Short mmCIF file of C-alpha atoms and ligand atoms in Angstrom, two decimals:
data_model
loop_
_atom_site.label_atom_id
_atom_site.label_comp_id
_atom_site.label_asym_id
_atom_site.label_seq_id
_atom_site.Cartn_x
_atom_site.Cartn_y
_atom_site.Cartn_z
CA UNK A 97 9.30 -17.16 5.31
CA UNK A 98 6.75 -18.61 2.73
CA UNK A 99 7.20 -16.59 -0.71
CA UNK A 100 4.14 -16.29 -2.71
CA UNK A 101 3.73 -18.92 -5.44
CA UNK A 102 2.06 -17.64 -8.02
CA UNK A 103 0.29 -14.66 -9.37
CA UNK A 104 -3.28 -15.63 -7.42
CA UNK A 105 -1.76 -16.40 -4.23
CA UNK A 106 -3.03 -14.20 -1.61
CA UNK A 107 -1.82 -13.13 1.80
CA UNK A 108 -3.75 -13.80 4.75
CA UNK A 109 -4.58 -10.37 7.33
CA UNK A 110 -5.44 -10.94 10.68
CA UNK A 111 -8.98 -11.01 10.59
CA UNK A 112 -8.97 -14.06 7.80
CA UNK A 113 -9.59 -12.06 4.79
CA UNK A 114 -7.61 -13.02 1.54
CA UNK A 115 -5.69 -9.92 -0.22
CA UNK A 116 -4.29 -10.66 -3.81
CA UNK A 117 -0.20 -11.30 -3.07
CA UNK A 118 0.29 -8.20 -5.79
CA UNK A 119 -1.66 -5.24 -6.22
CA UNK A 120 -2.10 -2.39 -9.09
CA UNK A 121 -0.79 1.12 -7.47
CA UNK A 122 -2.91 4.43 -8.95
CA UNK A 123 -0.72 7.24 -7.17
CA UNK A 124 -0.04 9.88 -9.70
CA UNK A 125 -1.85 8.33 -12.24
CA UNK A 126 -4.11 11.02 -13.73
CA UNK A 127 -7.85 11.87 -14.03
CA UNK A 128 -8.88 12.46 -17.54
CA UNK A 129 -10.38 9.48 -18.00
CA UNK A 130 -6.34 7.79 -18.02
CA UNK A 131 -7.35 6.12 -14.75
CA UNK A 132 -10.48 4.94 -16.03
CA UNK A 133 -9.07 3.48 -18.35
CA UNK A 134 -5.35 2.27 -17.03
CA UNK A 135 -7.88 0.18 -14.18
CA UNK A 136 -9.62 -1.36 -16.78
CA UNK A 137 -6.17 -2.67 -18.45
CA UNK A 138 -4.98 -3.66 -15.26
CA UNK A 139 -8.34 -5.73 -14.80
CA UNK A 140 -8.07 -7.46 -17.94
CA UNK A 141 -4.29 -8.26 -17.79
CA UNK A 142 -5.44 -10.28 -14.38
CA UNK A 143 -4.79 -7.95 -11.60
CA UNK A 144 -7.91 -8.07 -8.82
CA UNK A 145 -6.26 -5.63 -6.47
CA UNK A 146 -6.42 -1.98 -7.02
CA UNK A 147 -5.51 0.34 -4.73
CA UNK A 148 -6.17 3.93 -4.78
CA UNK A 149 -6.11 7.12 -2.37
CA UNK A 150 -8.67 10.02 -1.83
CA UNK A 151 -5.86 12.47 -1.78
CA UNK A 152 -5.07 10.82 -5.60
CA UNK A 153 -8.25 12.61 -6.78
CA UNK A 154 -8.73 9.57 -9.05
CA UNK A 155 -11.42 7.46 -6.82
CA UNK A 156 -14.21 8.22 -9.56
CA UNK A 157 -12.28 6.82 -12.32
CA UNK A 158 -10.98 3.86 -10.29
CA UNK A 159 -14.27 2.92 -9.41
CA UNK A 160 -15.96 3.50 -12.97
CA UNK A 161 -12.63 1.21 -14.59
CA UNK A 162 -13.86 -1.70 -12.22
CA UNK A 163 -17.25 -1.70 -13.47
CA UNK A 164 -15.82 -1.12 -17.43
CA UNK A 165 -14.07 -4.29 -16.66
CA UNK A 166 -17.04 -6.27 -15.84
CA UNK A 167 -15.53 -8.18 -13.69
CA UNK A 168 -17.88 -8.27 -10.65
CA UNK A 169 -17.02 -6.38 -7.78
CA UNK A 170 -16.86 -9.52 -5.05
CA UNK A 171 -13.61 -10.80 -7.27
CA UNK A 172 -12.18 -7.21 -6.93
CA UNK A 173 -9.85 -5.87 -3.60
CA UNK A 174 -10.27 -2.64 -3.63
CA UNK A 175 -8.17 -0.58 -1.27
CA UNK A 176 -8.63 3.33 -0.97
CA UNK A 177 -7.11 5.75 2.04
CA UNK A 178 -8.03 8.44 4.50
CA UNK A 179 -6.58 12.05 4.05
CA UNK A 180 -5.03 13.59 6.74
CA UNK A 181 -7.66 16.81 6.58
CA UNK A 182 -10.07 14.46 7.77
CA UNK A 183 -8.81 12.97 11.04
CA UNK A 184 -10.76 12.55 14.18
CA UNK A 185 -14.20 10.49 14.67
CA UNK A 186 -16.48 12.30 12.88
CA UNK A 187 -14.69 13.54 9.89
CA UNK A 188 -13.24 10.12 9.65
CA UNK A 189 -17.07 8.45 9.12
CA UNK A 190 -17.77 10.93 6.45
CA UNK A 191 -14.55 10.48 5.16
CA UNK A 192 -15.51 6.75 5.01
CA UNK A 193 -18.88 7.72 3.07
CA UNK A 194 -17.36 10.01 0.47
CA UNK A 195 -14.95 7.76 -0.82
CA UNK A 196 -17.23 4.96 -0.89
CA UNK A 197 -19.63 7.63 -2.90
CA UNK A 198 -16.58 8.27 -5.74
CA UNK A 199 -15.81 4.78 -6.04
CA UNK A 200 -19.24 3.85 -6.41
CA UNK A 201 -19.42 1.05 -3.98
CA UNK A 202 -21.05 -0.35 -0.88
CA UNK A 203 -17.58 -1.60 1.00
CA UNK A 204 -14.37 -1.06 0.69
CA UNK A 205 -11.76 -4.26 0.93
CA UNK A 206 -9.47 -2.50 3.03
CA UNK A 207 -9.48 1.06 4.62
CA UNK A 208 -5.59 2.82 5.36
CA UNK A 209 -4.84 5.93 7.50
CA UNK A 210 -2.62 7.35 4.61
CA UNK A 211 -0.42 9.32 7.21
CA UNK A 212 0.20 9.29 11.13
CA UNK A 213 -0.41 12.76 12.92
CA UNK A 214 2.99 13.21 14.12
CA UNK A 215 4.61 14.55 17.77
CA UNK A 216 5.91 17.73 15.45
CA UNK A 217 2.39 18.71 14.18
CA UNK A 218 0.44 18.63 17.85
CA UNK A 219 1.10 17.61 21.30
CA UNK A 220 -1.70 15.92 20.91
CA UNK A 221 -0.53 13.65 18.18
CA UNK A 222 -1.19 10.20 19.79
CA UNK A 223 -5.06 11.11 20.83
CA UNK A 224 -5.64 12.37 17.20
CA UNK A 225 -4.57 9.40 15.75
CA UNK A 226 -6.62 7.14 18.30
CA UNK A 227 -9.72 9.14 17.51
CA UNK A 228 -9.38 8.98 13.64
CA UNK A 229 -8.51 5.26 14.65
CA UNK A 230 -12.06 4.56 16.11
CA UNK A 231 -13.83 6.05 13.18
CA UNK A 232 -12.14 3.24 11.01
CA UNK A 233 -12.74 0.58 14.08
CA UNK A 234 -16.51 1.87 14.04
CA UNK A 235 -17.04 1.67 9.72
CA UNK A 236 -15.10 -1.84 9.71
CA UNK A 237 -18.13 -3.11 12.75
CA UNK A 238 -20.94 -1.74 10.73
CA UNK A 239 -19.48 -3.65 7.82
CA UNK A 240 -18.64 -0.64 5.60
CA UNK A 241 -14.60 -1.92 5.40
CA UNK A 242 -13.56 -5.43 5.60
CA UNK A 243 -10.22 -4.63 6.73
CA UNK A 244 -8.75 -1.51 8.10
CA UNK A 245 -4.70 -0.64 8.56
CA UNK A 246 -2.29 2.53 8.77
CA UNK A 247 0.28 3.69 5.86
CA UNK A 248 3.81 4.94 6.75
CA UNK A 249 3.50 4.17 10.28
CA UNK A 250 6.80 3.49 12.36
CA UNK A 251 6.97 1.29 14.92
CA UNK A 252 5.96 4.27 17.84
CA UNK A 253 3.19 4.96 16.08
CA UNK A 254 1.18 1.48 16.01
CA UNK A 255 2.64 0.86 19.57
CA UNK A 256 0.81 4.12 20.67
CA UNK A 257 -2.52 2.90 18.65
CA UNK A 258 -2.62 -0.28 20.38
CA UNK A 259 -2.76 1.67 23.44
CA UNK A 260 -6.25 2.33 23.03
CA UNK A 261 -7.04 0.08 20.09
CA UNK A 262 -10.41 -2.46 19.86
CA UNK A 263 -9.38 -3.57 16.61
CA UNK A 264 -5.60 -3.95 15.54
CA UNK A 265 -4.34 -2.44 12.31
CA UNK A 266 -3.76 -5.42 9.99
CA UNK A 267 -1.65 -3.65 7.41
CA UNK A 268 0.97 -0.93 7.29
CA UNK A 269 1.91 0.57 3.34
CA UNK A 270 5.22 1.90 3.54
CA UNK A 271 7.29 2.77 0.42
CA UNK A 272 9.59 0.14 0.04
CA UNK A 273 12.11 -0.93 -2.69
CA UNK A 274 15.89 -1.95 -3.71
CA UNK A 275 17.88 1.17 -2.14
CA UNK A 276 15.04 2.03 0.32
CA UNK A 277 13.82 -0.92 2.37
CA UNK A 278 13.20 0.42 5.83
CA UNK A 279 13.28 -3.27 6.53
CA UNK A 280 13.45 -2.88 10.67
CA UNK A 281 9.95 -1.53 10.27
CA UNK A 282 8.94 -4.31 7.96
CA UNK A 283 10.03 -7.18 9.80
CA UNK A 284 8.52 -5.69 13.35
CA UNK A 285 5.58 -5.36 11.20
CA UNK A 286 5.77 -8.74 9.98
CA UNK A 287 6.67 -9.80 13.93
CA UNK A 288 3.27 -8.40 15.04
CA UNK A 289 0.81 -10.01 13.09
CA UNK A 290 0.67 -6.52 10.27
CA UNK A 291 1.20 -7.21 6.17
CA UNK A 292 3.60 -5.00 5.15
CA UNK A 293 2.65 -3.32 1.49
CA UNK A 294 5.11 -2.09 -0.26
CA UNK A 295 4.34 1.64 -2.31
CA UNK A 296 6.71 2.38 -5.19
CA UNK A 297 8.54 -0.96 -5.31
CA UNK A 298 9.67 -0.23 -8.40
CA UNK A 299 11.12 3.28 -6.87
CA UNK A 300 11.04 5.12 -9.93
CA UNK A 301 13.36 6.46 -11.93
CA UNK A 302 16.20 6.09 -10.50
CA UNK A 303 16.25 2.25 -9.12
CA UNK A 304 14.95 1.19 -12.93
CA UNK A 305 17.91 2.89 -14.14
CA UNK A 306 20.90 1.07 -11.78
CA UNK A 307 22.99 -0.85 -13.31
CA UNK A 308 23.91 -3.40 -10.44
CA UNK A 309 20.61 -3.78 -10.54
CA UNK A 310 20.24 -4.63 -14.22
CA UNK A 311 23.05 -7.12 -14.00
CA UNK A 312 21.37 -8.95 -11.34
CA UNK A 313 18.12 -8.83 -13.20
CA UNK A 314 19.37 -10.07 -16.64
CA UNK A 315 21.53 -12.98 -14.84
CA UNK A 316 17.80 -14.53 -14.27
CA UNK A 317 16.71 -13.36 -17.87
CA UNK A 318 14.48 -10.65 -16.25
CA UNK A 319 13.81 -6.52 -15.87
CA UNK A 320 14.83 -4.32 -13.32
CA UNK A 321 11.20 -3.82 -12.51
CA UNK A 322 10.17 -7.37 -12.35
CA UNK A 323 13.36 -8.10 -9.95
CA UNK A 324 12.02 -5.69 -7.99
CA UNK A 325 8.51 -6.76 -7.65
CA UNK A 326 10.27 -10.06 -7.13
CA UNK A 327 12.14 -9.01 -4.09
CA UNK A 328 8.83 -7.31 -2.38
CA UNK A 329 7.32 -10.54 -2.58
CA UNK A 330 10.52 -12.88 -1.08
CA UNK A 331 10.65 -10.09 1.59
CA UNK A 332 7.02 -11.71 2.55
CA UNK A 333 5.79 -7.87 1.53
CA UNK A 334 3.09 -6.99 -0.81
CA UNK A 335 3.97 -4.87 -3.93
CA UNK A 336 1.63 -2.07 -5.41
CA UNK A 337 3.33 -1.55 -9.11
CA UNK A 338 2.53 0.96 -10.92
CA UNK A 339 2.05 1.17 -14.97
CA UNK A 340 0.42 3.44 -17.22
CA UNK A 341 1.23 0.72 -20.36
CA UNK A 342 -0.85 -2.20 -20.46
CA UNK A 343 2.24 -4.07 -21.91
CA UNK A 344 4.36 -3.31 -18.56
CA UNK A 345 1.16 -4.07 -16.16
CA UNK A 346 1.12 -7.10 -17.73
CA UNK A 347 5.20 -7.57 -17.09
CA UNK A 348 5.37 -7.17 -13.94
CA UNK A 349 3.50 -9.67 -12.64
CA UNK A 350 5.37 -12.21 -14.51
CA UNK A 351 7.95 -12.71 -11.11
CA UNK A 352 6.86 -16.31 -10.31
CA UNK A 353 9.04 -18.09 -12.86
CA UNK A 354 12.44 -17.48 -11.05
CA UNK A 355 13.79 -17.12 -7.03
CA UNK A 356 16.60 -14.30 -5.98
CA UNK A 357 19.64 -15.97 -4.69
CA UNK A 358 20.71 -15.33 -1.62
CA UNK A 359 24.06 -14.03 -2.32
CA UNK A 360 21.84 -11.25 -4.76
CA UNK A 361 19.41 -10.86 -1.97
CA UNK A 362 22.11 -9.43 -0.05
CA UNK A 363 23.83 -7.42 -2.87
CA UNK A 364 20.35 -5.52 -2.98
CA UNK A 365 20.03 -5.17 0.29
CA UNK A 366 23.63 -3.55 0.18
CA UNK A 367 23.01 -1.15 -2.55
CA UNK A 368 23.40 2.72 -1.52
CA UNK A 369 20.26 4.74 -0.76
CA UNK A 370 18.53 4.70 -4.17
CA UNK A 371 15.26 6.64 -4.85
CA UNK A 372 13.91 7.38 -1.65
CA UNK A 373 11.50 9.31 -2.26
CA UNK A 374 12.19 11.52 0.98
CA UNK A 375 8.25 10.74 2.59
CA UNK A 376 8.85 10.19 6.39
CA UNK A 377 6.05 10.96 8.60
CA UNK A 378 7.50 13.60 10.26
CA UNK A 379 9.45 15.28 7.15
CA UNK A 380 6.46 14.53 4.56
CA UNK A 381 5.02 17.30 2.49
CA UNK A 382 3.28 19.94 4.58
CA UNK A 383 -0.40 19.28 3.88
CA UNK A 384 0.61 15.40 4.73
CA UNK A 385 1.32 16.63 8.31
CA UNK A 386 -1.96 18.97 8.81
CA UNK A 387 -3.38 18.64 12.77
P1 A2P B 14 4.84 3.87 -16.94
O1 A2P B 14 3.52 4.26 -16.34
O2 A2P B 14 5.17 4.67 -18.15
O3 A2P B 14 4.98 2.38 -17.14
P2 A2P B 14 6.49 2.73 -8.83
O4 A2P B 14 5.40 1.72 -8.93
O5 A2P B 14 7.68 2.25 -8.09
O6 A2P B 14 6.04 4.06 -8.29
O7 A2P B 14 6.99 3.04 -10.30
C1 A2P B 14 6.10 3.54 -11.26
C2 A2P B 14 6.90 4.09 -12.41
O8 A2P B 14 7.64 3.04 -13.02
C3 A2P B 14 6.05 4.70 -13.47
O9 A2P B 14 6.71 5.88 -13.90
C4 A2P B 14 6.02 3.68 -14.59
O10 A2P B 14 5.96 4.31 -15.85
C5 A2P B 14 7.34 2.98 -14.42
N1 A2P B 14 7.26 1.56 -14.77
C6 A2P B 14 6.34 0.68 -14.38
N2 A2P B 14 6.60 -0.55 -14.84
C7 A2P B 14 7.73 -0.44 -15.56
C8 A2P B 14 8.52 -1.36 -16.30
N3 A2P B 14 8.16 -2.63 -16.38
N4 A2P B 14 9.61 -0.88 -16.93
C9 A2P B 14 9.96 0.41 -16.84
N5 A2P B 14 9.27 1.33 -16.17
C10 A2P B 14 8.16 0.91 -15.53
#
């Protein structure tokens, strides 16, 4: 597997575009004018890819940090995802509209279905998703997204997309760190052609505090959160970190000056559930599993 280089390096998606190998998370990361300004620190510690949510409720502030940067908006991926309230053609177009209206922007980089409609919600789980599915295929073809992909899909639910499917997903964003890789998905991901993003690879709280962890990390003179980042990226995944403090942002994206072993490669892999943050699609929060 080729491991990302350095901190420009980008991953290829299957339609050609270029996404920026690590990306600046915004989930939880309040309005207020903190995301305003936390995107503008990211911007000017180097990050180009931002990636946000509507469901955040912090779309406005992304997109007003991105133009406080002044950095212009071609050299920016912006990523933003659909809420599950609005699934199906229609609602998925204006969907589509809205948050291109609060970030203040003519395209967005890359479009996600946040969450699947699952077989425990409605019978019907597999035709909902396909029609919500051919609102994104019909914004991406009228040039509104330049990529489009799925978040915490398993492996049943892309198979039953590419059932009726014009357009592939590209991407699936699945939470992913030490103690909670779901790697099977990953690497079927991986197998098909789909970048797997990784949300919460630093898996707060409690992986930051192990202390296997922290041994391994200080053996190569590093954090716990910049081994982590580090073993996203030899995974082949993308990481979205997350930082409120410019000095951390700027941290951990220093992961390009050392390699995991492969004897602590496997000690990570072998580490106890740690920090999951209990998110499956068909346990997730109520309103993530609304019909
Ligand atoms: P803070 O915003 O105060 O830096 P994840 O991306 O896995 O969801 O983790 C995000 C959490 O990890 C946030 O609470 C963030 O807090 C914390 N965090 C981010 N970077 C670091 C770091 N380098 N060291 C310690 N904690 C960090």
């Amino acid at each position: 597997m080729e491991i990302k280089k350095s901190f420009t390096d980008t991953y290829e998606l299957a339609n050609g575009v270029q996404i920026p190998c690590i990306g600046y998370g915004t989930w939880q990361t309040p309005g207020g004018g903190v995301t305003r300004a936390c995107v503008k620190a990211a911007v000017e510690a180097g990050y180009r890819h931002i990636d946000t949510a509507y469901i955040y409720g912090n779309e406005d502030e992304v997109g007003e940090g991105l133009r406080d940067s002044g950095v212009s908006r071609r050299e920016i991926f912006l990523t933003t995802k659909h809420w599950v309230t609005e699934r199906g053609y229609e609602k998925t177009l204006a969907a589509v509209d809205t948050s291109l209206k609060l970030l203040g922007t003519d395209y967005i980089d890359l479009y996600l279905v946040h969450w699947p409609c699952v077989a425990k919600v409605s019978e019907r789980w597999k035709e909902i998703n396909a029609e919500t599915w051919r609102g994104f295929e019909d914004a991406y073809k009228a040039g509104k997204l330049r990529a489009i992909g799925v978040s915490n899909y398993q492996q049943k639910h892309i198979e039953a997309l590419w059932e009726t499917c014009s357009v592939k997903p590209m991407v699936n964003q699945l939470e992913f760190h030490p103690g909670y890789t779901q790697i099977d998905t990953v690497r079927w991901c991986q197998n098909n052609g789909i970048l797997a993003e990784a949300w919460s690879p630093l898996g707060s709280g409690a992986v930051l505090k192990n202390e296997a962890l922290a041994a391994i990390a200080a053996g190569y003179g590093k954090t716990t959160a910049q081994l982590c980042v580090r073993f996203a990226l030899q995974n082949g995944i993308l990481p979205l970190p997350k930082s409120t403090n410019a000095a951390r942002m700027a941290a951990n994206k220093e992961v390009f000056d050392f390699e995991i072993s492969e004897a602590d490669m496997k000690a990570i892999f072998a580490l106890p559930e740690l920090g999951f943050s209990t998110y499956l699609p068909e346990d997730a929060p109520a309103d993530a599993l609304a019909e």
